[in-house]
Amino acid sequence: MSGSVILSLDAMGGDQSPDMVLKGVQVARKRHPDARYLLFGDESVLAPLVARESGLASVCEVRHAATVVGNDEKPSQAVRRGRDSSLWQSIQAVKDGHAAGVVSAGNTGAFMAMAKLALRTLPGIDRPAIAAIMPTARGDCVALDMGANAECSTDNLVQFAVMGEVFARTVLGLQNPTIGLLNIGAEDQKGTETLRQAAALLRESTLPIRFQGFIEGDDIGKGSVDVVVTDGFTGNVALKAIEGTAKLYTSFIKGAFQSALLPRLGYLLARPAINKVRMRTDPRRYNGAMFLGLNGIAVKSHGGTDALGFANAVSVAVDLVTHGFNETIKGEFMKVQRASGVAPGDLERAANG
């Protein structure tokens, strides 16, 4: 295959796959006409679907994968018996150099476990984290971890803070991003022992980062900080709550305008403004979270997304590859470590000064 960017796609991952994936590629190929795709899945299913979609065969190559990792499979099970799965094969394509990045809407835990096993982590990183861009009152922020690690150690949170800071500078273009630890209160004594220890390390740190302390859930929407750091359990709950609230208020507004003739007339006048708000808060616009800390581009799409959302995840991967993000994150992370006077993997000593 030829093209400026080649991505491997887990065509069987996600609630509505493979139709959702293929329709997503149709949307994505209009945005990125030079991109090419390796589709991993059941060839007997995928090949007819690709042939049916106009023009898709010119940018896609189907590669057979005999099995699919289920959404309810444990990561350990998926790793042991999933080497012939669409998820594993799509990741392996990146490792083997056949693709520059991988996108999947499948099982998050299995995706993370397989990607970590196949691609390995960057020097100094114990666990990769899912980083997602989220809308705020001040613009956008990056939040991590959004679901890869249900339980995190103090060192993990400190590493996430460093990676998130680098992500905010290199992707969001922020010169001196601020960092906050998500907690149940802003007071120093609030939260778990792990959170308090991580906060203490970051406050006393020689690392060149701007740590603002603890933040609460409503600070995410306010944009109180540029980087929100948390464990994957809390981060995923927060993400789903924000998405659900956005959908809830959208339905409230829709119902209010449809309640009577006068509100319907008012909607005609307000429609441009409402559409602008809807686009700004549409979860599909922010679909596509990156596994930070891996030696390769790996993007996780929301499992329940539609074609537009998957296309946005593909666009994230294309942009990351095009701009050499992984090489940048490696270089920037090493700069942070050198500035703190420590060797890779020794962030706790850096935080202790």
mmCIF file of C-alpha atoms in Angstrom:
data_model
loop_
_atom_site.group_PDB
_atom_site.id
_atom_site.type_symbol
_atom_site.label_atom_id
_atom_site.label_comp_id
_atom_site.label_asym_id
_atom_site.label_seq_id
_atom_site.Cartn_x
_atom_site.Cartn_y
_atom_site.Cartn_z
ATOM 1 C CA MET A 1 0.000 0.000 0.000
ATOM 2 C CA SER A 2 1.158 3.512 -0.719
ATOM 3 C CA GLY A 3 0.171 6.708 1.004
ATOM 4 C CA SER A 4 1.530 9.310 3.350
ATOM 5 C CA VAL A 5 0.024 7.610 6.411
ATOM 6 C CA ILE A 6 -0.948 3.966 6.876
ATOM 7 C CA LEU A 7 -3.106 3.071 9.875
ATOM 8 C CA SER A 8 -4.180 -0.339 11.092
ATOM 9 C CA LEU A 9 -7.782 -0.568 12.262
ATOM 10 C CA ASP A 10 -9.415 -3.144 14.495
ATOM 11 C CA ALA A 11 -12.427 -3.461 12.223
ATOM 12 C CA MET A 12 -14.308 -5.751 14.603
ATOM 13 C CA GLY A 13 -13.943 -3.690 17.785
ATOM 14 C CA GLY A 14 -16.837 -1.590 19.077
ATOM 15 C CA ASP A 15 -20.555 -1.969 19.644
ATOM 16 C CA GLN A 16 -21.571 -1.379 16.019
ATOM 17 C CA SER A 17 -18.597 -2.826 14.157
ATOM 18 C CA PRO A 18 -17.711 -3.512 11.440
ATOM 19 C CA ASP A 19 -20.284 -1.228 9.763
ATOM 20 C CA MET A 20 -19.398 1.675 12.034
ATOM 21 C CA VAL A 21 -15.684 1.311 11.305
ATOM 22 C CA LEU A 22 -16.138 1.209 7.536
ATOM 23 C CA LYS A 23 -18.516 4.160 7.501
ATOM 24 C CA GLY A 24 -16.046 5.986 9.728
ATOM 25 C CA VAL A 25 -13.283 5.342 7.219
ATOM 26 C CA GLN A 26 -15.539 6.779 4.501
ATOM 27 C CA VAL A 27 -15.798 10.004 6.488
ATOM 28 C CA ALA A 28 -12.098 9.998 7.369
ATOM 29 C CA ARG A 29 -10.880 9.473 3.798
ATOM 30 C CA LYS A 30 -12.556 12.721 2.757
ATOM 31 C CA ARG A 31 -10.558 14.535 5.416
ATOM 32 C CA HIS A 32 -7.315 12.643 4.750
ATOM 33 C CA PRO A 33 -7.318 11.576 1.086
ATOM 34 C CA ASP A 34 -3.712 10.351 1.239
ATOM 35 C CA ALA A 35 -4.244 8.031 4.211
ATOM 36 C CA ARG A 36 -4.467 4.264 3.740
ATOM 37 C CA TYR A 37 -5.905 1.620 6.041
ATOM 38 C CA LEU A 38 -5.247 -1.985 6.993
ATOM 39 C CA LEU A 39 -8.537 -3.510 8.148
ATOM 40 C CA PHE A 40 -8.187 -6.488 10.485
ATOM 41 C CA GLY A 41 -11.119 -8.843 10.955
ATOM 42 C CA ASP A 42 -13.080 -11.677 9.420
ATOM 43 C CA GLU A 43 -12.262 -11.414 5.711
ATOM 44 C CA SER A 44 -15.503 -13.148 4.691
ATOM 45 C CA VAL A 45 -17.415 -10.367 6.459
ATOM 46 C CA LEU A 46 -15.193 -7.387 5.685
ATOM 47 C CA ALA A 47 -14.421 -7.947 2.009
ATOM 48 C CA PRO A 48 -18.061 -7.709 0.789
ATOM 49 C CA LEU A 49 -18.666 -4.658 2.964
ATOM 50 C CA VAL A 50 -15.580 -2.889 1.619
ATOM 51 C CA ALA A 51 -16.612 -3.709 -1.948
ATOM 52 C CA ARG A 52 -20.084 -2.334 -1.295
ATOM 53 C CA GLU A 53 -18.832 1.029 0.012
ATOM 54 C CA SER A 54 -18.018 3.279 -2.934
ATOM 55 C CA GLY A 55 -14.291 3.990 -3.272
ATOM 56 C CA LEU A 56 -13.323 2.219 -0.056
ATOM 57 C CA ALA A 57 -11.392 -0.563 -1.773
ATOM 58 C CA SER A 58 -8.933 1.998 -3.147
ATOM 59 C CA VAL A 59 -7.749 3.004 0.330
ATOM 60 C CA CYS A 60 -8.267 -0.198 2.332
ATOM 61 C CA GLU A 61 -6.603 -3.591 2.494
ATOM 62 C CA VAL A 62 -8.399 -6.363 4.352
ATOM 63 C CA ARG A 63 -6.241 -8.684 6.457
ATOM 64 C CA HIS A 64 -7.876 -11.730 7.957
ATOM 65 C CA ALA A 65 -8.083 -12.128 11.724
ATOM 66 C CA ALA A 66 -9.983 -15.185 12.878
ATOM 67 C CA THR A 67 -11.306 -14.025 16.259
ATOM 68 C CA VAL A 68 -12.637 -10.977 18.087
ATOM 69 C CA VAL A 69 -11.845 -9.860 21.627
ATOM 70 C CA GLY A 70 -15.130 -9.512 23.479
ATOM 71 C CA ASN A 71 -16.003 -6.428 25.487
ATOM 72 C CA ASP A 72 -16.357 -8.537 28.622
ATOM 73 C CA GLU A 73 -13.099 -10.459 28.250
ATOM 74 C CA LYS A 74 -10.468 -9.938 30.908
ATOM 75 C CA PRO A 75 -7.213 -8.474 29.572
ATOM 76 C CA SER A 76 -5.244 -11.507 30.775
ATOM 77 C CA GLN A 77 -7.569 -13.855 28.865
ATOM 78 C CA ALA A 78 -7.418 -11.733 25.738
ATOM 79 C CA VAL A 79 -3.607 -11.674 25.810
ATOM 80 C CA ARG A 80 -3.339 -15.447 26.329
ATOM 81 C CA ARG A 81 -5.711 -16.550 23.585
ATOM 82 C CA GLY A 82 -6.110 -13.482 21.400
ATOM 83 C CA ARG A 83 -3.015 -13.601 19.181
ATOM 84 C CA ASP A 84 -5.203 -14.306 16.145
ATOM 85 C CA SER A 85 -7.727 -11.586 17.043
ATOM 86 C CA SER A 86 -8.383 -8.435 15.058
ATOM 87 C CA LEU A 87 -7.186 -6.348 18.005
ATOM 88 C CA TRP A 88 -3.849 -8.114 18.419
ATOM 89 C CA GLN A 89 -3.142 -8.257 14.692
ATOM 90 C CA SER A 90 -3.851 -4.547 14.247
ATOM 91 C CA ILE A 91 -1.403 -3.712 17.055
ATOM 92 C CA GLN A 92 1.183 -6.140 15.681
ATOM 93 C CA ALA A 93 1.064 -4.297 12.360
ATOM 94 C CA VAL A 94 2.432 -1.210 14.117
ATOM 95 C CA LYS A 95 5.153 -3.203 15.839
ATOM 96 C CA ASP A 96 6.170 -4.803 12.522
ATOM 97 C CA GLY A 97 6.296 -1.426 10.783
ATOM 98 C CA HIS A 98 3.404 -2.135 8.433
ATOM 99 C CA ALA A 99 1.369 0.728 9.919
ATOM 100 C CA ALA A 100 2.249 3.973 11.665
ATOM 101 C CA GLY A 101 -0.584 3.783 14.199
ATOM 102 C CA VAL A 102 -3.517 1.671 15.361
ATOM 103 C CA VAL A 103 -7.119 2.611 16.154
ATOM 104 C CA SER A 104 -9.632 0.411 17.973
ATOM 105 C CA ALA A 105 -13.057 0.875 19.542
ATOM 106 C CA GLY A 106 -12.779 -2.487 21.274
ATOM 107 C CA ASN A 107 -12.084 -3.693 24.808
ATOM 108 C CA THR A 108 -10.054 -0.960 26.528
ATOM 109 C CA GLY A 109 -8.295 -3.192 29.023
ATOM 110 C CA ALA A 110 -7.331 -5.730 26.385
ATOM 111 C CA PHE A 111 -6.191 -2.975 24.022
ATOM 112 C CA MET A 112 -3.952 -1.501 26.689
ATOM 113 C CA ALA A 113 -2.523 -4.869 27.759
ATOM 114 C CA MET A 114 -1.797 -5.971 24.210
ATOM 115 C CA ALA A 115 -0.375 -2.601 23.163
ATOM 116 C CA LYS A 116 1.903 -2.491 26.173
ATOM 117 C CA LEU A 117 3.090 -6.047 25.516
ATOM 118 C CA ALA A 118 3.694 -5.541 21.796
ATOM 119 C CA LEU A 119 4.871 -1.926 21.639
ATOM 120 C CA ARG A 120 6.473 -1.566 25.090
ATOM 121 C CA THR A 121 6.630 1.648 27.075
ATOM 122 C CA LEU A 122 8.893 4.652 26.870
ATOM 123 C CA PRO A 123 11.879 4.817 29.236
ATOM 124 C CA GLY A 124 10.736 5.937 32.671
ATOM 125 C CA ILE A 125 7.079 5.002 32.201
ATOM 126 C CA ASP A 126 5.641 2.132 34.236
ATOM 127 C CA ARG A 127 2.115 2.261 32.819
ATOM 128 C CA PRO A 128 0.706 4.014 29.769
ATOM 129 C CA ALA A 129 -2.311 6.242 30.350
ATOM 130 C CA ILE A 130 -5.278 7.170 28.201
ATOM 131 C CA ALA A 131 -5.209 10.898 27.527
ATOM 132 C CA ALA A 132 -8.310 12.663 26.224
ATOM 133 C CA ILE A 133 -8.956 16.253 25.192
ATOM 134 C CA MET A 134 -12.052 17.739 26.819
ATOM 135 C CA PRO A 135 -13.902 21.058 26.329
ATOM 136 C CA THR A 136 -13.866 23.635 29.113
ATOM 137 C CA ALA A 137 -15.060 27.202 29.665
ATOM 138 C CA ARG A 138 -11.506 28.401 28.885
ATOM 139 C CA GLY A 139 -10.844 26.243 25.835
ATOM 140 C CA ASP A 140 -9.643 22.642 25.987
ATOM 141 C CA CYS A 141 -7.833 20.607 28.609
ATOM 142 C CA VAL A 142 -6.197 17.193 28.605
ATOM 143 C CA ALA A 143 -7.249 14.597 31.164
ATOM 144 C CA LEU A 144 -5.515 11.339 32.030
ATOM 145 C CA ASP A 145 -5.955 8.517 32.874
ATOM 146 C CA MET A 146 -9.381 7.965 31.288
ATOM 147 C CA GLY A 147 -9.718 4.240 31.881
ATOM 148 C CA ALA A 148 -6.533 2.273 31.268
ATOM 149 C CA ASN A 149 -5.480 1.842 34.913
ATOM 150 C CA ALA A 150 -8.227 1.371 37.489
ATOM 151 C CA GLU A 151 -5.718 1.550 40.329
ATOM 152 C CA CYS A 152 -2.624 3.749 40.306
ATOM 153 C CA SER A 153 0.358 4.192 42.569
ATOM 154 C CA THR A 154 1.871 7.488 43.624
ATOM 155 C CA ASP A 155 4.608 7.053 41.002
ATOM 156 C CA ASN A 156 2.017 6.419 38.288
ATOM 157 C CA LEU A 157 0.226 9.688 39.076
ATOM 158 C CA VAL A 158 3.497 11.633 39.069
ATOM 159 C CA GLN A 159 4.402 10.123 35.694
ATOM 160 C CA PHE A 160 0.927 10.949 34.347
ATOM 161 C CA ALA A 161 1.412 14.553 35.456
ATOM 162 C CA VAL A 162 4.665 14.812 33.513
ATOM 163 C CA MET A 163 3.234 13.150 30.381
ATOM 164 C CA GLY A 164 0.084 15.273 30.543
ATOM 165 C CA GLU A 165 2.142 18.435 30.812
ATOM 166 C CA VAL A 166 4.168 17.470 27.749
ATOM 167 C CA PHE A 167 0.970 16.542 25.870
ATOM 168 C CA ALA A 168 -0.592 19.919 26.669
ATOM 169 C CA ARG A 169 2.465 21.750 25.383
ATOM 170 C CA THR A 170 2.986 19.711 22.229
ATOM 171 C CA VAL A 171 -0.626 19.011 21.203
ATOM 172 C CA LEU A 172 -2.657 21.872 22.691
ATOM 173 C CA GLY A 173 0.163 24.364 22.139
ATOM 174 C CA LEU A 174 0.125 25.704 25.706
ATOM 175 C CA GLN A 175 3.333 27.408 26.758
ATOM 176 C CA ASN A 176 3.226 26.723 30.493
ATOM 177 C CA PRO A 177 0.282 24.430 31.296
ATOM 178 C CA THR A 178 -1.058 24.037 34.801
ATOM 179 C CA ILE A 179 -1.680 20.658 36.433
ATOM 180 C CA GLY A 180 -4.243 19.531 38.995
ATOM 181 C CA LEU A 181 -4.941 16.244 40.786
ATOM 182 C CA LEU A 182 -8.628 15.295 40.698
ATOM 183 C CA ASN A 183 -9.924 14.777 44.234
ATOM 184 C CA ILE A 184 -13.070 14.981 46.366
ATOM 185 C CA GLY A 185 -11.960 18.320 47.752
ATOM 186 C CA ALA A 186 -9.294 20.971 47.350
ATOM 187 C CA GLU A 187 -8.045 20.731 50.954
ATOM 188 C CA ASP A 188 -4.689 19.055 51.545
ATOM 189 C CA GLN A 189 -6.128 16.433 53.906
ATOM 190 C CA LYS A 190 -8.806 15.232 51.446
ATOM 191 C CA GLY A 191 -8.604 12.064 49.362
ATOM 192 C CA THR A 192 -6.741 8.787 49.530
ATOM 193 C CA GLU A 193 -3.233 8.315 50.861
ATOM 194 C CA THR A 194 -2.008 7.752 47.303
ATOM 195 C CA LEU A 195 -3.425 11.103 46.180
ATOM 196 C CA ARG A 196 -1.986 12.941 49.160
ATOM 197 C CA GLN A 197 1.445 11.430 48.606
ATOM 198 C CA ALA A 198 1.373 12.276 44.903
ATOM 199 C CA ALA A 199 0.378 15.852 45.691
ATOM 200 C CA ALA A 200 3.177 16.158 48.231
ATOM 201 C CA LEU A 201 5.724 14.875 45.736
ATOM 202 C CA LEU A 202 4.543 17.263 43.035
ATOM 203 C CA ARG A 203 4.477 20.264 45.380
ATOM 204 C CA GLU A 204 8.036 19.659 46.525
ATOM 205 C CA SER A 205 9.187 18.646 43.079
ATOM 206 C CA THR A 206 12.224 19.884 41.187
ATOM 207 C CA LEU A 207 10.353 18.981 38.018
ATOM 208 C CA PRO A 208 9.707 22.031 35.777
ATOM 209 C CA ILE A 209 5.905 21.823 35.962
ATOM 210 C CA ARG A 210 3.177 24.097 37.376
ATOM 211 C CA PHE A 211 1.275 22.006 39.901
ATOM 212 C CA GLN A 212 -1.839 23.774 41.218
ATOM 213 C CA GLY A 213 -2.822 21.179 43.820
ATOM 214 C CA PHE A 214 -6.104 19.326 44.168
ATOM 215 C CA ILE A 215 -9.098 20.134 41.996
ATOM 216 C CA GLU A 216 -12.711 18.941 42.183
ATOM 217 C CA GLY A 217 -15.001 17.566 39.498
ATOM 218 C CA ASP A 218 -16.555 20.933 38.626
ATOM 219 C CA ASP A 219 -13.091 22.384 38.013
ATOM 220 C CA ILE A 220 -12.851 20.301 34.832
ATOM 221 C CA GLY A 221 -15.653 22.239 33.131
ATOM 222 C CA LYS A 222 -14.398 25.532 34.535
ATOM 223 C CA GLY A 223 -11.007 24.965 32.985
ATOM 224 C CA SER A 224 -9.281 25.626 36.307
ATOM 225 C CA VAL A 225 -6.222 23.712 35.062
ATOM 226 C CA ASP A 226 -4.894 22.625 31.690
ATOM 227 C CA VAL A 227 -4.011 19.071 32.742
ATOM 228 C CA VAL A 228 -6.297 16.917 34.905
ATOM 229 C CA VAL A 229 -4.531 13.932 36.491
ATOM 230 C CA THR A 230 -6.391 11.009 38.019
ATOM 231 C CA ASP A 231 -6.544 7.228 38.125
ATOM 232 C CA GLY A 232 -8.339 5.408 35.317
ATOM 233 C CA PHE A 233 -11.355 4.406 37.413
ATOM 234 C CA THR A 234 -12.155 7.953 38.492
ATOM 235 C CA GLY A 235 -11.261 9.411 35.115
ATOM 236 C CA ASN A 236 -13.537 7.074 33.208
ATOM 237 C CA VAL A 237 -16.449 7.735 35.562
ATOM 238 C CA ALA A 238 -15.902 11.490 35.201
ATOM 239 C CA LEU A 239 -15.714 11.234 31.412
ATOM 240 C CA LYS A 240 -18.921 9.203 31.120
ATOM 241 C CA ALA A 241 -20.708 11.546 33.555
ATOM 242 C CA ILE A 242 -19.709 14.580 31.491
ATOM 243 C CA GLU A 243 -20.823 12.919 28.251
ATOM 244 C CA GLY A 244 -24.119 11.850 29.818
ATOM 245 C CA THR A 245 -24.789 15.328 31.179
ATOM 246 C CA ALA A 246 -24.176 16.869 27.768
ATOM 247 C CA LYS A 247 -26.692 14.467 26.194
ATOM 248 C CA LEU A 248 -29.190 15.089 29.013
ATOM 249 C CA TYR A 249 -29.166 18.864 28.605
ATOM 250 C CA THR A 250 -29.389 18.494 24.845
ATOM 251 C CA SER A 251 -32.565 16.446 25.284
ATOM 252 C CA PHE A 252 -33.927 18.999 27.803
ATOM 253 C CA ILE A 253 -33.378 21.863 25.376
ATOM 254 C CA LYS A 254 -34.886 19.890 22.498
ATOM 255 C CA GLY A 255 -37.949 19.027 24.578
ATOM 256 C CA ALA A 256 -38.415 22.605 25.713
ATOM 257 C CA PHE A 257 -38.407 23.969 22.162
ATOM 258 C CA GLN A 258 -40.857 21.286 21.002
ATOM 259 C CA SER A 259 -43.307 21.850 23.844
ATOM 260 C CA ALA A 260 -45.468 24.502 22.129
ATOM 261 C CA LEU A 261 -45.793 26.667 19.031
ATOM 262 C CA LEU A 262 -44.116 29.776 20.484
ATOM 263 C CA PRO A 263 -40.967 27.918 21.611
ATOM 264 C CA ARG A 264 -40.801 26.314 18.165
ATOM 265 C CA LEU A 265 -40.817 29.752 16.571
ATOM 266 C CA GLY A 266 -38.151 30.844 19.025
ATOM 267 C CA TYR A 267 -36.048 27.854 18.031
ATOM 268 C CA LEU A 268 -35.902 29.124 14.448
ATOM 269 C CA LEU A 269 -34.208 32.264 15.718
ATOM 270 C CA ALA A 270 -31.995 30.483 18.230
ATOM 271 C CA ARG A 271 -31.022 27.539 16.003
ATOM 272 C CA PRO A 272 -27.622 28.910 14.861
ATOM 273 C CA ALA A 273 -26.542 29.491 18.464
ATOM 274 C CA ILE A 274 -27.903 26.119 19.608
ATOM 275 C CA ASN A 275 -26.105 24.306 16.807
ATOM 276 C CA LYS A 276 -22.879 26.035 17.784
ATOM 277 C CA VAL A 277 -23.253 24.843 21.377
ATOM 278 C CA ARG A 278 -24.175 21.339 20.230
ATOM 279 C CA MET A 279 -21.061 21.111 18.079
ATOM 280 C CA ARG A 280 -18.865 22.450 20.872
ATOM 281 C CA THR A 281 -20.086 19.834 23.338
ATOM 282 C CA ASP A 282 -20.641 16.865 21.001
ATOM 283 C CA PRO A 283 -18.700 13.916 22.530
ATOM 284 C CA ARG A 284 -17.990 12.586 19.038
ATOM 285 C CA ARG A 285 -15.916 15.703 18.356
ATOM 286 C CA TYR A 286 -13.546 14.675 21.142
ATOM 287 C CA ASN A 287 -13.570 10.949 20.398
ATOM 288 C CA GLY A 288 -10.146 9.419 20.101
ATOM 289 C CA ALA A 289 -7.927 9.138 23.163
ATOM 290 C CA MET A 290 -4.231 8.301 22.951
ATOM 291 C CA PHE A 291 -2.309 5.795 25.026
ATOM 292 C CA LEU A 292 0.493 8.007 26.298
ATOM 293 C CA GLY A 293 3.774 6.336 27.163
ATOM 294 C CA LEU A 294 3.892 3.666 24.445
ATOM 295 C CA ASN A 295 6.538 3.235 21.742
ATOM 296 C CA GLY A 296 3.902 3.628 19.057
ATOM 297 C CA ILE A 297 0.738 5.528 18.173
ATOM 298 C CA ALA A 298 -2.323 3.811 19.634
ATOM 299 C CA VAL A 299 -5.705 5.553 19.706
ATOM 300 C CA LYS A 300 -8.746 4.277 21.584
ATOM 301 C CA SER A 301 -12.171 5.129 20.211
ATOM 302 C CA HIS A 302 -15.278 5.068 22.388
ATOM 303 C CA GLY A 303 -16.894 1.658 22.026
ATOM 304 C CA GLY A 304 -20.377 3.070 21.547
ATOM 305 C CA THR A 305 -19.505 5.763 19.028
ATOM 306 C CA ASP A 306 -20.887 6.102 15.512
ATOM 307 C CA ALA A 307 -19.157 6.623 12.167
ATOM 308 C CA LEU A 308 -18.480 10.320 12.775
ATOM 309 C CA GLY A 309 -16.962 9.625 16.170
ATOM 310 C CA PHE A 310 -14.747 6.860 14.783
ATOM 311 C CA ALA A 311 -13.659 9.143 11.957
ATOM 312 C CA ASN A 312 -12.565 11.667 14.557
ATOM 313 C CA ALA A 313 -10.516 8.970 16.304
ATOM 314 C CA VAL A 314 -8.893 8.153 12.964
ATOM 315 C CA SER A 315 -8.155 11.856 12.486
ATOM 316 C CA VAL A 316 -6.446 11.960 15.887
ATOM 317 C CA ALA A 317 -4.190 9.089 14.829
ATOM 318 C CA VAL A 318 -3.434 10.675 11.442
ATOM 319 C CA ASP A 319 -2.557 13.988 13.088
ATOM 320 C CA LEU A 320 -0.335 12.334 15.695
ATOM 321 C CA VAL A 321 1.552 10.419 13.018
ATOM 322 C CA THR A 322 1.804 13.393 10.654
ATOM 323 C CA HIS A 323 3.211 15.664 13.327
ATOM 324 C CA GLY A 324 5.620 13.073 14.693
ATOM 325 C CA PHE A 325 3.993 13.229 18.086
ATOM 326 C CA ASN A 326 5.510 10.083 19.529
ATOM 327 C CA GLU A 327 9.034 11.225 18.754
ATOM 328 C CA THR A 328 8.194 14.615 20.222
ATOM 329 C CA ILE A 329 6.792 13.106 23.401
ATOM 330 C CA LYS A 330 9.939 11.003 23.785
ATOM 331 C CA GLY A 331 12.192 13.991 23.331
ATOM 332 C CA GLU A 332 10.148 16.281 25.556
ATOM 333 C CA PHE A 333 9.864 13.690 28.289
ATOM 334 C CA MET A 334 13.637 13.215 28.281
ATOM 335 C CA LYS A 335 14.081 16.994 28.460
ATOM 336 C CA VAL A 336 11.896 17.079 31.553
ATOM 337 C CA GLN A 337 13.932 14.280 33.098
ATOM 338 C CA ARG A 338 17.236 15.960 32.242
ATOM 339 C CA ALA A 339 15.991 19.267 33.649
ATOM 340 C CA SER A 340 15.218 17.513 36.920
ATOM 341 C CA GLY A 341 18.677 15.906 36.987
ATOM 342 C CA VAL A 342 17.463 12.311 37.104
ATOM 343 C CA ALA A 343 17.747 9.199 35.006
ATOM 344 C CA PRO A 344 14.706 7.805 33.177
ATOM 345 C CA GLY A 345 12.326 5.982 35.472
ATOM 346 C CA ASP A 346 13.412 7.790 38.624
ATOM 347 C CA LEU A 347 10.700 10.433 38.840
ATOM 348 C CA GLU A 348 10.049 9.794 42.522
ATOM 349 C CA ARG A 349 13.592 10.861 43.392
ATOM 350 C CA ALA A 350 13.109 13.950 41.242
ATOM 351 C CA ALA A 351 9.886 14.771 43.037
ATOM 352 C CA ASN A 352 11.672 14.419 46.363
ATOM 353 C CA GLY A 353 14.291 16.846 45.170
#
